[in-house]
Coordinates of C-alpha atoms in Angstrom, one line a residue:
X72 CA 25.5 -19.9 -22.4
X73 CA 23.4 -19.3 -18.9
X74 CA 20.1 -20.2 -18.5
X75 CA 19.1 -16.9 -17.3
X76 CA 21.1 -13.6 -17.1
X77 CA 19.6 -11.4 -14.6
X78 CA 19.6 -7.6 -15.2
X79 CA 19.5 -5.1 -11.8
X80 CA 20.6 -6.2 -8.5
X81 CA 17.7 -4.8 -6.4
X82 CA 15.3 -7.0 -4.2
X83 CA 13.4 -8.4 -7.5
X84 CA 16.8 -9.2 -8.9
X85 CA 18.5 -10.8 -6.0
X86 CA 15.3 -12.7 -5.4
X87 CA 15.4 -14.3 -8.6
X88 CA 18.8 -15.3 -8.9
X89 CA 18.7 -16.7 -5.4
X90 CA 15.5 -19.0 -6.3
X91 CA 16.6 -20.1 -10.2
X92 CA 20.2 -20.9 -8.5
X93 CA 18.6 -23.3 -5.8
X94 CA 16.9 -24.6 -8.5
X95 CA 20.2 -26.0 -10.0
X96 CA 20.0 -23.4 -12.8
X97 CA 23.0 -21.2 -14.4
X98 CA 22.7 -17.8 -12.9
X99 CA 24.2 -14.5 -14.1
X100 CA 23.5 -11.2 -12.3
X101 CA 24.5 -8.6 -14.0
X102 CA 24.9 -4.8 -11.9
X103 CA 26.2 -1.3 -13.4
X104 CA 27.1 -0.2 -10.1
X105 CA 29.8 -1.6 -7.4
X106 CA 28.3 -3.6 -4.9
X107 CA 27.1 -2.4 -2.3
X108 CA 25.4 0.3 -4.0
X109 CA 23.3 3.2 -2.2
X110 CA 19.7 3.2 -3.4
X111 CA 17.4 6.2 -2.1
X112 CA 14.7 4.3 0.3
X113 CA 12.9 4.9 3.0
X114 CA 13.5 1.4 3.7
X115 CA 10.5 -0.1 4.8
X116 CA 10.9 -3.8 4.7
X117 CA 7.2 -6.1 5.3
X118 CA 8.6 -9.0 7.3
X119 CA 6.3 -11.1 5.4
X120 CA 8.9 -11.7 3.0
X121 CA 10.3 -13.7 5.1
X122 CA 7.9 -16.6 4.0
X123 CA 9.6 -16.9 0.3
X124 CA 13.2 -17.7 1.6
X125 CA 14.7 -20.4 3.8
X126 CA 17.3 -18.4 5.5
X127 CA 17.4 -15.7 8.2
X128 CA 17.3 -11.8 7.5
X129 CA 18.6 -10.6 10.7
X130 CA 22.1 -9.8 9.0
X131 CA 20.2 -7.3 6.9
X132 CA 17.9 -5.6 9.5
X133 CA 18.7 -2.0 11.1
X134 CA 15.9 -1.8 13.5
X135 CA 12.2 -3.2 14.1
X136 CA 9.6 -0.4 14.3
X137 CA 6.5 -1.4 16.3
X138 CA 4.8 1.6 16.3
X139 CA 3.6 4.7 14.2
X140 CA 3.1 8.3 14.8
X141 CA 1.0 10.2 12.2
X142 CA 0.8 14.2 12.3
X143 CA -1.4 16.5 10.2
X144 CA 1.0 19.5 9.6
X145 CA 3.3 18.6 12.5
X146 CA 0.2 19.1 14.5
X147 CA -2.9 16.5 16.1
X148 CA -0.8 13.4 16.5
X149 CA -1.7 10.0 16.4
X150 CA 0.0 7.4 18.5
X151 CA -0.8 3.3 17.8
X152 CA 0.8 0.1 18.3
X153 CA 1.8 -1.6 15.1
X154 CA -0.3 -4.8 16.7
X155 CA 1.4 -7.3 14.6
X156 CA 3.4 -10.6 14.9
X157 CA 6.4 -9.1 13.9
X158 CA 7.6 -5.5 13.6
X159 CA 8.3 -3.8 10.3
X160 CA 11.9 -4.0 9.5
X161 CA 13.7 -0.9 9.1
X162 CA 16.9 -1.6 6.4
X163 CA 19.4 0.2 4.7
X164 CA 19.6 -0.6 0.9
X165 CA 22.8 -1.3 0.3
X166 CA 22.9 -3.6 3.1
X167 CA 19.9 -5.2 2.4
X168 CA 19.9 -5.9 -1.6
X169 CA 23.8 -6.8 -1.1
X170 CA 23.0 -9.5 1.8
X171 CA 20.2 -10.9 -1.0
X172 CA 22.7 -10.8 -3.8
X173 CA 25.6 -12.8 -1.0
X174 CA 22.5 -15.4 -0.8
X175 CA 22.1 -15.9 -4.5
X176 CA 26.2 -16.4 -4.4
X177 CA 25.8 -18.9 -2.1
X178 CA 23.4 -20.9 -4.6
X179 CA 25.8 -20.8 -7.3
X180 CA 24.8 -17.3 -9.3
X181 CA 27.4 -15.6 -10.9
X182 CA 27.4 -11.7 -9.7
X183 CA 29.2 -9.1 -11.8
X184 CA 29.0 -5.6 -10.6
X185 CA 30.7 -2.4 -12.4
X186 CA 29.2 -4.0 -15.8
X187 CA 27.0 -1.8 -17.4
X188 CA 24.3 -3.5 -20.3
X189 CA 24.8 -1.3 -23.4
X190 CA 22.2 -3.0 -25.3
X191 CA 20.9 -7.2 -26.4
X192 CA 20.2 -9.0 -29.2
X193 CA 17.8 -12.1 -29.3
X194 CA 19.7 -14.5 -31.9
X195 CA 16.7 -17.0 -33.2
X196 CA 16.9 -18.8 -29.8
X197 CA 19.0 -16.9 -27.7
X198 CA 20.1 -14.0 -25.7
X199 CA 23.0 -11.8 -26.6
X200 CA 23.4 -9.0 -23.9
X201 CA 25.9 -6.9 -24.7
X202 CA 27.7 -4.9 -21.6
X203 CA 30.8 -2.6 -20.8
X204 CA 33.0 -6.1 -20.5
X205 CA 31.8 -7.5 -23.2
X206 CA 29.2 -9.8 -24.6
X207 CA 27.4 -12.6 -22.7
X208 CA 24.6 -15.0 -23.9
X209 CA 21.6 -16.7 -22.2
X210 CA 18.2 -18.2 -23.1
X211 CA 16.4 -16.0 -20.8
X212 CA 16.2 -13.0 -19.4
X213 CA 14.9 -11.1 -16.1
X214 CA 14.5 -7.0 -16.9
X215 CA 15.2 -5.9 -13.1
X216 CA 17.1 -3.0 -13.7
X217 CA 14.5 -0.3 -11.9
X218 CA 12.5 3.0 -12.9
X219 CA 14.9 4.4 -14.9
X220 CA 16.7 1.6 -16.6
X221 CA 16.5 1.1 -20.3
X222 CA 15.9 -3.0 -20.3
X223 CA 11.9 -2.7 -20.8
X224 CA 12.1 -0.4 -24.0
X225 CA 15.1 -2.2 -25.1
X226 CA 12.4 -5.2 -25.4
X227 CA 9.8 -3.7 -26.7
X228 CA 7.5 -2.9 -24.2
X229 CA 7.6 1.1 -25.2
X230 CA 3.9 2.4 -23.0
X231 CA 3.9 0.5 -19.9
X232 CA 0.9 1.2 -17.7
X233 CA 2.5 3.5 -14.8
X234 CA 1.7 6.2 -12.7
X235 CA 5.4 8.1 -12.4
X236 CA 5.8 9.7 -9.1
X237 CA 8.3 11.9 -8.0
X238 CA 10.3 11.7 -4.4
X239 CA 13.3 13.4 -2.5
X240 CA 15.2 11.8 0.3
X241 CA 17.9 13.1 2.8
X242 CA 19.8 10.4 5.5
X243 CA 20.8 12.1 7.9
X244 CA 23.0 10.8 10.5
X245 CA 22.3 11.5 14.2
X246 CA 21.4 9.5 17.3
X247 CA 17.8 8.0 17.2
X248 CA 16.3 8.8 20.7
X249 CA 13.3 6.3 19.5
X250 CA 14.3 3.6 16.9
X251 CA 11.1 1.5 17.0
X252 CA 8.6 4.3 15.8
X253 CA 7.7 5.3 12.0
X254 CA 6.9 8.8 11.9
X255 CA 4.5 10.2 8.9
X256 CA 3.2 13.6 8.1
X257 CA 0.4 13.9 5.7
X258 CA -0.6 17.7 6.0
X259 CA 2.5 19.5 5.1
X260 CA 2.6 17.9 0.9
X261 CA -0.6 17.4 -1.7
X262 CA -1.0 14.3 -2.8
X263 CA 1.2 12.5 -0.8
X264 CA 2.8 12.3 2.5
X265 CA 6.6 12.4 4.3
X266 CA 8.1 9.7 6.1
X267 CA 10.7 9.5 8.9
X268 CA 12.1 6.4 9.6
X269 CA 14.3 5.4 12.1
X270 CA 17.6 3.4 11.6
X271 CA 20.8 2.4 13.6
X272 CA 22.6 5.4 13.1
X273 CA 20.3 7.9 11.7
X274 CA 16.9 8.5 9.5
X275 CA 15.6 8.3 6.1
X276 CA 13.7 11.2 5.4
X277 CA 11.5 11.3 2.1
X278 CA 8.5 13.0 0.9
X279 CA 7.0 11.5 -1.7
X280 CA 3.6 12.6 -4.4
X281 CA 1.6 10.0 -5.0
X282 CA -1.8 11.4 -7.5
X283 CA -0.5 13.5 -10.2
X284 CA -0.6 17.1 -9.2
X285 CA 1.2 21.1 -9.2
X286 CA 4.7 20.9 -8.0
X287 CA 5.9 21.6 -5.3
X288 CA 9.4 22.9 -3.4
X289 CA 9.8 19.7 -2.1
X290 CA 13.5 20.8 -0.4
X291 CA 11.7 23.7 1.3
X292 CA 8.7 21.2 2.3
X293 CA 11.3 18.8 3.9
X294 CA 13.3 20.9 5.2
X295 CA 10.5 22.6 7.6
X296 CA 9.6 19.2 8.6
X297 CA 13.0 17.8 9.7
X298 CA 13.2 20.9 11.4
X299 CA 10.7 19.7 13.7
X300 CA 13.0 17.1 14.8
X301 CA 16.1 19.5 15.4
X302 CA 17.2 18.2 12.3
X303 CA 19.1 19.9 9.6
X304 CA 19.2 18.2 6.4
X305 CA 20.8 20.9 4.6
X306 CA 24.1 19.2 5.5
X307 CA 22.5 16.0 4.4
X308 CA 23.0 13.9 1.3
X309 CA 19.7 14.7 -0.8
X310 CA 18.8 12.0 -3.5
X311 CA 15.5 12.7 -6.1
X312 CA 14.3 9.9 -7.8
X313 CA 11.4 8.5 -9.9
X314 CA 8.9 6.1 -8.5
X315 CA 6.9 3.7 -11.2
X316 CA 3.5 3.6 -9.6
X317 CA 1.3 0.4 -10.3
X318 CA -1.3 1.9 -12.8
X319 CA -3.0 -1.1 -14.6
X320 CA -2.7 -4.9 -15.2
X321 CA -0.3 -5.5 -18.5
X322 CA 1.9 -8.0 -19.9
X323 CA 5.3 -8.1 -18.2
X324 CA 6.8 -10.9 -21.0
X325 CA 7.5 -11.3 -24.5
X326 CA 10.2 -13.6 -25.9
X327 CA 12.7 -15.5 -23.3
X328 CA 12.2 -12.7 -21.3
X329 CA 10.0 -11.1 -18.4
X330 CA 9.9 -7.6 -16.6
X331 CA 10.4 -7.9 -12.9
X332 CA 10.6 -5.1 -9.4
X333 CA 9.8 -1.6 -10.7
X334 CA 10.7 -2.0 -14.7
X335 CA 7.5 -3.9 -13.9
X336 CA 5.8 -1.0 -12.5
X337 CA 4.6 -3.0 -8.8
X338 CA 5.0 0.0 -6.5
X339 CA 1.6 0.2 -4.3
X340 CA 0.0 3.2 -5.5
X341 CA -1.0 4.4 -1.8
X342 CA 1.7 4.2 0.4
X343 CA 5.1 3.5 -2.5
X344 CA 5.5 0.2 -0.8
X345 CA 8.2 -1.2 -3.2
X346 CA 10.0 -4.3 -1.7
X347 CA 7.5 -6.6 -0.6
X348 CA 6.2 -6.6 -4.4
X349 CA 9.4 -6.6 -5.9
X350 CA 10.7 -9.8 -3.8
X351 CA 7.4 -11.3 -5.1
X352 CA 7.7 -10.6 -8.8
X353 CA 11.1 -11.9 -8.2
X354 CA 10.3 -14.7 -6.9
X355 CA 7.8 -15.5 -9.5
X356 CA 10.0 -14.9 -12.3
X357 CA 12.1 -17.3 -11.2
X358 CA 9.3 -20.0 -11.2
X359 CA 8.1 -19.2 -14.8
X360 CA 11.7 -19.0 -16.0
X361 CA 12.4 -22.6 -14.2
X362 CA 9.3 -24.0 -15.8
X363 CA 10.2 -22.6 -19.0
X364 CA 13.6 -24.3 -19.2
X365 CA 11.9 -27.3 -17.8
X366 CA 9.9 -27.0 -21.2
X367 CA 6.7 -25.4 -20.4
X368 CA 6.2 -23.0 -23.8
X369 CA 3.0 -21.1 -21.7
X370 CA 5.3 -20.3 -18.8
X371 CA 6.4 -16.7 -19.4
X372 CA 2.5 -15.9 -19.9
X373 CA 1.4 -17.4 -16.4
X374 CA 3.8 -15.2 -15.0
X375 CA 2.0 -12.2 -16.4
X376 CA -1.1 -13.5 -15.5
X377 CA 0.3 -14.4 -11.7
X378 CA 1.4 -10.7 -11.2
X379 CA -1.9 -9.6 -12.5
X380 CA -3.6 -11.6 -10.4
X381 CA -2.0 -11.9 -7.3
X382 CA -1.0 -8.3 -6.9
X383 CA -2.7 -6.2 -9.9
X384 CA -6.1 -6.6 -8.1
X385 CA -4.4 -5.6 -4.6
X386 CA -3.5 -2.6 -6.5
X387 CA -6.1 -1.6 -7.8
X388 CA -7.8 -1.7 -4.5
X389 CA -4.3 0.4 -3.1
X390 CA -5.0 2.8 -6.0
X391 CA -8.8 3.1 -5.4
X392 CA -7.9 4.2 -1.9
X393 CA -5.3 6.5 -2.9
X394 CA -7.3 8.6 -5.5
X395 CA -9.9 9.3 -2.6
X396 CA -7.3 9.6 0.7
X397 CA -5.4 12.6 -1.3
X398 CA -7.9 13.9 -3.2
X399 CA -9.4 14.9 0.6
X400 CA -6.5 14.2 2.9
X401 CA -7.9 16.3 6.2
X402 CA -11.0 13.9 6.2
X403 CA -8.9 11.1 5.4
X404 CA -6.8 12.1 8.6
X405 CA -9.9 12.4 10.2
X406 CA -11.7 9.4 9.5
X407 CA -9.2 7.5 8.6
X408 CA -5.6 7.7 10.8
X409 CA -7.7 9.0 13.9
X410 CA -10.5 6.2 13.8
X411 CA -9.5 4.1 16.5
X412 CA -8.8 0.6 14.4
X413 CA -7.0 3.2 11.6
X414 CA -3.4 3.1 12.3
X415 CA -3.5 -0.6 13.2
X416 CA -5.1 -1.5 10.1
X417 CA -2.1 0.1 8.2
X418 CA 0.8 -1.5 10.1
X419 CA -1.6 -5.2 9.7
X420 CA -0.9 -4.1 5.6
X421 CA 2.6 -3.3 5.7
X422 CA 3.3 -6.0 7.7
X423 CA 1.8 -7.9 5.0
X424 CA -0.9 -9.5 7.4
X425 CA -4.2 -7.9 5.7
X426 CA -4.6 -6.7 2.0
X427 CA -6.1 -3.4 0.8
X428 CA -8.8 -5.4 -0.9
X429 CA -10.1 -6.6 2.4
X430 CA -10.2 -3.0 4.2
X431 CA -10.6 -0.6 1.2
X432 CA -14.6 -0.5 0.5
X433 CA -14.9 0.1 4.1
X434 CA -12.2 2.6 4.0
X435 CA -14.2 4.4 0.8
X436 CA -18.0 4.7 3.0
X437 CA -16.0 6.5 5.9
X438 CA -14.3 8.8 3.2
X439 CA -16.6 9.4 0.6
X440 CA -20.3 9.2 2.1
X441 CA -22.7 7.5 -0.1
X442 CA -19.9 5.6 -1.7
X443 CA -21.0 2.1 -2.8
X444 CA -24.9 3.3 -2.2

C-alpha cells in the first residue's frame, strides 16, 4: 500500500513525486509511455521554477533565450531585450520531465513506465488503480496524466471548467544561427500566434489558437512561416495536440485524490504557458497530500482553494487580456508589442518576475479606449 500513486509523468507529476518523497512518503509514479517520452512543446521553461527545488536544472536546459523578436505577418519587427535576471530556458520535453522524474528517483519514488492505468476503484479507504501489470493500491491519488487522459472523468469530475485549444508543432533539426532569441508571429493565425524557438540542435515550431474561432489550415499557415526561415518542415515530424486552457476557478479534489498540471486545466489562457503552472500545482499537491497523511481531513480542499487562489486570479487577469489582444490583434501589435516597455513586460511574465494582474488593466486602456472609464 503507497501513500500516494502518482498518475502522468509530466512536470506536475514529477514535481510531486519529487516533494512527497523528500517528505519521507511512499511514492509510486505510474507512466503509459517509456521513459523518456516525446511530448509536443514549444518548450518554454520560466526559470522561476527554480525557487521550488533544491537542486540544479542545468542537466535539463538546451539553451537560454534573452531576447525576443515579434513580427506582424513576417513583416514590422520588433527587437527587445528580455531584461531579466535570468534567461528563459529553452528545453526539450523528454529531457526535461525525465531529468524531474531521475530527481524524484533519487528521493525514494518508485517510477514505472510502459504501465498503462485501465481504470481505479476507491475501496472504503483506499485506492485500487488498476493498470496493464496489474493492480496497485494507495491512499491517495494525484490525476497528472494531461489533456487527454482519462483520470479526471474516471473520478468524477465529468465538466471541468476549460477552454480547449487546438495546436500543431514541427522540430525541425538544423543549425541555430541565433540560439538565444524567441521568435513569435502574431499576424499570420486568428486568435493566436506562432512560435519559434531555438534549441541545441534545431527549433520547435508551433502555432497555437487561443479564443475560440473558424478553423484554420494550420499546416499551410506553418508551413509559409517556416519558410521564412529557409525552413522546410514538410520533412519534419508534425505532432497536433489539445491544450486545456484555464477557463474558471473549480474544485480540483474529491475523495483521496486531487487533479494536478493540465487534467487541472492551468494553462495560461494568453500565451499557453504550461510548465511554470504545472510545477506549481505539483508542488502543491504534494503539500496537501503530506498534510493529509499527517491527518489534516481539510487538506485536499486547501489545495483547491490554493490553486484558485494563487493562480485562478492570475488567470483570469491572462484571460481578460487574451479575449481583448486577439479579438484586435493589429492594435494589440501596435500598442502593445511596439510600445517601448511592451516586449520587456512580457519576458518580466515569462520569466515569472511580474504577474498579469499587475500589468493587465493598464494593458486593457491602451487596447480598448475608454476601458475601466
Amino acid at each position: 500500500m503507497y501513500d500516494c500513486i502518482i498518475v502522468g509523468a509530466g512536470p506536475a507529476g514529477g514535481t510531486a513525486a519529487y516533494h512527497l518523497a523528500k517528505q519521507g512518503r511512499s511514492v509510486l509514479l505510474l507512466e503509459k509511455e517509456s521513459l523518456p517520452r516525446y511530448k509536443p512543446c514549444g518548450g518554454g521553461v520560466s526559470p522561476a521554477i527554480a525557487q521550488w527545488f533544491d537542486f540544479d536544472f542545468s542537466p535539463a536546459i538546451s539553451v537560454k533565450a534573452d531576447s525576443f523578436r515579434f513580427t506582424w505577418k513576417l513583416g514590422d519587427p520588433v527587437e527587445a531585450k528580455i531584461a531579466t535576471i535570468e534567461p528563459v530556458w529553452m528545453v526539450r520535453r523528454d529531457i526535461f520531465d525525465h531529468f524531474l522524474v531521475q530527481q524524484a528517483q533519487k528521493q525514494g519514488s518508485e517510477i514505472r513506465d510502459n504501465t498503462e492505468v485501465t481504470s481505479i476503484e476507491f475501496k472504503s479507504d483506499y485506492w485500487q488503480v488498476n493498470t496493464t501489470n496489474g493492480p496497485v493500491t494507495s491512499r491517495y491519488l494525484i490525476a497528472a496524466d494531461g489533456a487527454k487522459g482519462p483520470m479526471a472523468k474516471w473520478l468524477g469530475f465529468k465538466d471541468r471548467k476549460r477552454s480547449l485549444a487546438a495546436a500543431l508543432e514541427a522540430e525541425v533539426s538544423t543549425t541555430v544561427k541565433d540560439k538565444s532569441t524567441i521568435h513569435l508571429e502574431l499576424g499570420l493565425v486568428k486568435n493566436g500566434y506562432i512560435w519559434n524557438f531555438p534549441k541545441a540542435d534545431g527549433y520547435s515550431i508551433g502555432i497555437g489558437t487561443f479564443v475560440g474561432g473558424q478553423p484554420q489550415d494550420f499546416k499551410k499557415i506553418l508551413d509559409e512561416y517556416a519558410r521564412s526561415f529557409d525552413l522546410d518542415i514538410k520533412t519534419s515530424k508534425q505532432y497536433g495536440y489539445p491544450l486545456c486552457l484555464w477557463n474558471g476557478k473549480q474544485k480540483l479534489h474529491t475523495q483521496n485524490a486531487v487533479l494536478a498540471g493540465e487534467a487541472a486545466c492551468v494553462v495560461y489562457p494568453m500565451t499557453a504557458e504550461g510548465i511554470r503552472p504545472s510545477i506549481f500545482s505539483g508542488l502543491i499537491a504534494a503539500g496537501a497530500i503530506n498534510d493529509a497523511l499527517s491527518g489534516d481531513s481539510n487538506a485536499l480542499e486547501k489545495y483547491t482553494e490554493a490553486i484558485n487562489e494563487e493562480w485562478g486570479n492570475e488567470m483570469a487577469w491572462a484571460q481578460k487580456l487574451a479575449g481583448a489582444f486577439y479579438r484586435f490583434p493589429a492594435i494589440g501589435y501596435k500598442v502593445g508589442v511596439k510600445h517601448p516597455s511592451g516586449a520587456k513586460i512580457m519576458g518580466k511574465i515569462l520569466c515569472g518576475e511580474l504577474r498579469y494582474s499587475d500589468v493587465t488593466d493598464r494593458a486593457l486602456k491602451r487596447l480598448i479606449p475608454g476601458f475601466g472609464s
